[in-house]
Amino acid sequence: AEQLQKGMEFLAYAQMADSAINVNKSEYLNKELDYVIKTQPLNAFLDSLRDASALNLGIAYRKNGYFLSALDLFNKQIAEEVLVGKSNQLGELHLNKGLTLILLEKYGEASVALQDALKIFFDLNNNSKISETYNLMAKNNLLKQDFGKVIEQCNESIEYAKQSNDLQNLAAAYLILSETYAANNDF
């Protein structure tokens, strides 16, 4: 659609992909896009759709088991986003890269990617994403059996989740904590 200069078809494809990837977001997506359409020039809007589509494609690759393709796409997008500067999109890319590396059992590399995401989300004061990142870091360390770090990171996640009233990340942190205690026979 982009190559054929059919902007509205590009928008429709982007909406469908976003709705498929972010199931819980679909009911809000139209309002969000409506706001962006009315407040941004068309080129900026298409750039944001292009970025969101690339992120969604990487997530789709990962969810379908194409981890290396997802990783390649995340790395390419990170290189492009770094030129623009720190943004929520860059944080999301690092976060998804970290999750993909966890699934590939590359825990050291995952730690680096998640630390990069955490720095960006701190800069943006995004407590919900900070909480989510701490949860992924904790899960990564749980898989490495570095239990001390897991407990510390879960406690950080809990604090930030409470600050943003993020019940999903709060529940995830408590679940990871319970898995950690169970792994140490601390029932």
CSV table of C-alpha atoms in Angstrom, one decimal:
chain,number,residue,atom,x,y,z
A,1,ALA,CA,0.0,0.0,0.0
A,2,GLU,CA,2.9,2.4,0.8
A,3,GLN,CA,4.6,1.7,-2.6
A,4,LEU,CA,1.3,2.3,-4.4
A,5,GLN,CA,0.8,5.5,-2.5
A,6,LYS,CA,-2.5,4.4,-1.0
A,7,GLY,CA,-2.2,5.9,2.5
A,8,MET,CA,-5.7,4.9,3.7
A,9,GLU,CA,-5.1,1.3,2.7
A,10,PHE,CA,-1.8,1.4,4.6
A,11,LEU,CA,-3.7,2.7,7.6
A,12,ALA,CA,-6.3,-0.1,7.3
A,13,TYR,CA,-3.5,-2.8,7.2
A,14,ALA,CA,-1.7,-1.1,10.1
A,15,GLN,CA,-5.0,-1.1,12.1
A,16,MET,CA,-5.7,-4.8,11.4
A,17,ALA,CA,-2.1,-5.8,12.3
A,18,ASP,CA,-2.2,-3.8,15.5
A,19,SER,CA,-5.6,-5.2,16.5
A,20,ALA,CA,-4.3,-8.8,15.9
A,21,ILE,CA,-1.1,-8.2,17.9
A,22,ASN,CA,-2.6,-6.1,20.7
A,23,VAL,CA,-5.9,-7.8,21.3
A,24,ASN,CA,-6.7,-5.7,24.4
A,25,LYS,CA,-5.9,-2.5,22.5
A,26,SER,CA,-8.3,-2.8,19.6
A,27,GLU,CA,-11.2,-0.9,21.0
A,28,TYR,CA,-9.0,2.2,21.6
A,29,LEU,CA,-7.0,2.0,18.5
A,30,ASN,CA,-9.5,4.0,16.3
A,31,LYS,CA,-9.7,6.8,18.8
A,32,GLU,CA,-5.9,6.9,19.0
A,33,LEU,CA,-5.5,7.0,15.3
A,34,ASP,CA,-8.2,9.5,14.9
A,35,TYR,CA,-6.3,11.8,17.3
A,36,VAL,CA,-3.0,11.3,15.5
A,37,ILE,CA,-4.6,11.9,12.0
A,38,LYS,CA,-6.1,15.2,13.2
A,39,THR,CA,-2.9,16.4,14.9
A,40,GLN,CA,0.0,15.3,12.8
A,41,PRO,CA,1.0,16.0,9.2
A,42,LEU,CA,0.4,13.1,6.9
A,43,ASN,CA,4.1,12.2,6.5
A,44,ALA,CA,4.7,12.1,10.3
A,45,PHE,CA,1.5,10.0,10.6
A,46,LEU,CA,2.7,7.5,8.0
A,47,ASP,CA,6.1,7.4,9.7
A,48,SER,CA,4.5,6.4,13.0
A,49,LEU,CA,2.4,3.8,11.2
A,50,ARG,CA,5.5,2.4,9.5
A,51,ASP,CA,7.2,2.2,12.9
A,52,ALA,CA,4.2,0.5,14.6
A,53,SER,CA,3.9,-1.9,11.7
A,54,ALA,CA,7.6,-2.9,11.9
A,55,LEU,CA,7.3,-3.5,15.7
A,56,ASN,CA,4.1,-5.5,15.1
A,57,LEU,CA,5.8,-7.6,12.4
A,58,GLY,CA,8.6,-8.4,14.8
A,59,ILE,CA,6.1,-9.4,17.5
A,60,ALA,CA,4.3,-11.6,15.0
A,61,TYR,CA,7.5,-13.3,14.0
A,62,ARG,CA,8.3,-14.0,17.6
A,63,LYS,CA,4.8,-15.3,18.5
A,64,ASN,CA,5.0,-17.7,15.5
A,65,GLY,CA,8.4,-19.0,16.5
A,66,TYR,CA,10.6,-17.1,14.0
A,67,PHE,CA,12.9,-15.8,16.7
A,68,LEU,CA,15.9,-15.0,14.5
A,69,SER,CA,13.7,-13.1,12.0
A,70,ALA,CA,12.2,-11.1,14.9
A,71,LEU,CA,15.6,-10.4,16.3
A,72,ASP,CA,16.9,-9.2,12.9
A,73,LEU,CA,13.9,-6.9,12.5
A,74,PHE,CA,14.2,-5.5,16.0
A,75,ASN,CA,17.9,-4.8,15.5
A,76,LYS,CA,17.2,-3.0,12.2
A,77,GLN,CA,14.5,-0.9,13.7
A,78,ILE,CA,16.6,-0.1,16.7
A,79,ALA,CA,19.4,1.2,14.4
A,80,GLU,CA,16.9,3.4,12.6
A,81,GLU,CA,15.3,4.7,15.8
A,82,VAL,CA,18.7,5.5,17.4
A,83,LEU,CA,19.2,8.1,14.7
A,84,VAL,CA,16.0,9.8,15.7
A,85,GLY,CA,16.6,9.8,19.4
A,86,LYS,CA,15.1,8.2,22.5
A,87,SER,CA,11.5,7.4,22.2
A,88,ASN,CA,8.8,5.1,23.5
A,89,GLN,CA,9.2,3.2,20.2
A,90,LEU,CA,12.9,2.6,20.8
A,91,GLY,CA,12.1,1.3,24.4
A,92,GLU,CA,9.5,-1.0,23.0
A,93,LEU,CA,12.0,-2.4,20.4
A,94,HIS,CA,14.6,-3.0,23.1
A,95,LEU,CA,11.9,-4.7,25.3
A,96,ASN,CA,10.8,-7.0,22.5
A,97,LYS,CA,14.4,-7.7,21.6
A,98,GLY,CA,15.0,-8.7,25.2
A,99,LEU,CA,12.0,-11.0,25.3
A,100,THR,CA,13.1,-12.6,22.0
A,101,LEU,CA,16.6,-13.2,23.4
A,102,ILE,CA,15.1,-14.8,26.6
A,103,LEU,CA,13.2,-17.2,24.3
A,104,LEU,CA,16.4,-18.0,22.5
A,105,GLU,CA,18.0,-18.6,26.0
A,106,LYS,CA,20.6,-15.9,25.4
A,107,TYR,CA,20.1,-14.5,28.9
A,108,GLY,CA,23.2,-12.3,29.0
A,109,GLU,CA,22.2,-10.5,25.8
A,110,ALA,CA,18.6,-10.3,27.0
A,111,SER,CA,19.8,-8.5,30.2
A,112,VAL,CA,21.6,-5.9,28.1
A,113,ALA,CA,18.6,-5.2,25.8
A,114,LEU,CA,16.2,-5.0,28.9
A,115,GLN,CA,18.6,-2.6,30.6
A,116,ASP,CA,18.5,-0.4,27.5
A,117,ALA,CA,14.7,-0.5,27.5
A,118,LEU,CA,14.6,0.3,31.2
A,119,LYS,CA,16.8,3.4,30.8
A,120,ILE,CA,14.5,4.8,28.1
A,121,PHE,CA,11.4,4.1,30.1
A,122,PHE,CA,13.0,5.9,33.1
A,123,ASP,CA,13.8,8.9,30.9
A,124,LEU,CA,10.1,8.9,29.7
A,125,ASN,CA,8.8,8.4,33.3
A,126,ASN,CA,6.7,5.6,32.0
A,127,ASN,CA,6.0,3.6,35.3
A,128,SER,CA,3.9,0.9,33.6
A,129,LYS,CA,6.7,0.1,31.1
A,130,ILE,CA,9.3,0.3,33.9
A,131,SER,CA,7.3,-2.3,35.8
A,132,GLU,CA,6.9,-4.5,32.7
A,133,THR,CA,10.6,-4.3,32.1
A,134,TYR,CA,11.5,-5.2,35.6
A,135,ASN,CA,9.2,-8.2,35.3
A,136,LEU,CA,11.0,-9.4,32.1
A,137,MET,CA,14.4,-8.9,33.8
A,138,ALA,CA,13.1,-10.9,36.8
A,139,LYS,CA,11.9,-13.7,34.5
A,140,ASN,CA,15.2,-13.7,32.7
A,141,ASN,CA,17.1,-14.0,36.0
A,142,LEU,CA,14.7,-16.7,37.2
A,143,LEU,CA,15.6,-18.7,34.2
A,144,LYS,CA,19.3,-18.1,35.0
A,145,GLN,CA,18.5,-19.1,38.6
A,146,ASP,CA,19.9,-15.8,39.9
A,147,PHE,CA,17.2,-15.7,42.6
A,148,GLY,CA,18.5,-12.7,44.5
A,149,LYS,CA,18.1,-10.5,41.5
A,150,VAL,CA,14.6,-11.9,40.8
A,151,ILE,CA,13.3,-10.9,44.2
A,152,GLU,CA,14.9,-7.4,43.9
A,153,GLN,CA,13.5,-6.8,40.4
A,154,CYS,CA,10.0,-8.1,41.3
A,155,ASN,CA,9.9,-5.7,44.3
A,156,GLU,CA,10.9,-2.8,41.9
A,157,SER,CA,8.2,-3.9,39.5
A,158,ILE,CA,5.6,-4.0,42.3
A,159,GLU,CA,6.5,-0.5,43.4
A,160,TYR,CA,6.1,1.0,39.8
A,161,ALA,CA,3.0,-1.1,39.1
A,162,LYS,CA,1.4,0.3,42.2
A,163,GLN,CA,2.3,3.9,41.2
A,164,SER,CA,0.6,3.5,37.8
A,165,ASN,CA,-2.2,1.3,39.1
A,166,ASP,CA,-1.1,-1.3,36.6
A,167,LEU,CA,-2.8,-4.5,37.9
A,168,GLN,CA,-1.5,-6.7,35.0
A,169,ASN,CA,2.2,-6.0,35.8
A,170,LEU,CA,1.5,-6.2,39.5
A,171,ALA,CA,0.0,-9.7,39.1
A,172,ALA,CA,2.9,-10.7,36.9
A,173,ALA,CA,5.4,-9.6,39.5
A,174,TYR,CA,3.7,-11.5,42.2
A,175,LEU,CA,3.5,-14.6,40.0
A,176,ILE,CA,7.3,-14.4,39.3
A,177,LEU,CA,7.9,-14.0,43.0
A,178,SER,CA,5.8,-17.0,43.8
A,179,GLU,CA,7.7,-19.1,41.2
A,180,THR,CA,11.0,-17.9,42.7
A,181,TYR,CA,10.0,-18.9,46.2
A,182,ALA,CA,8.7,-22.3,45.0
A,183,ALA,CA,11.9,-23.0,43.1
A,184,ASN,CA,13.7,-22.4,46.5
A,185,ASN,CA,11.2,-24.7,48.4
A,186,ASP,CA,10.0,-21.6,50.3
A,187,PHE,CA,6.3,-22.5,50.2
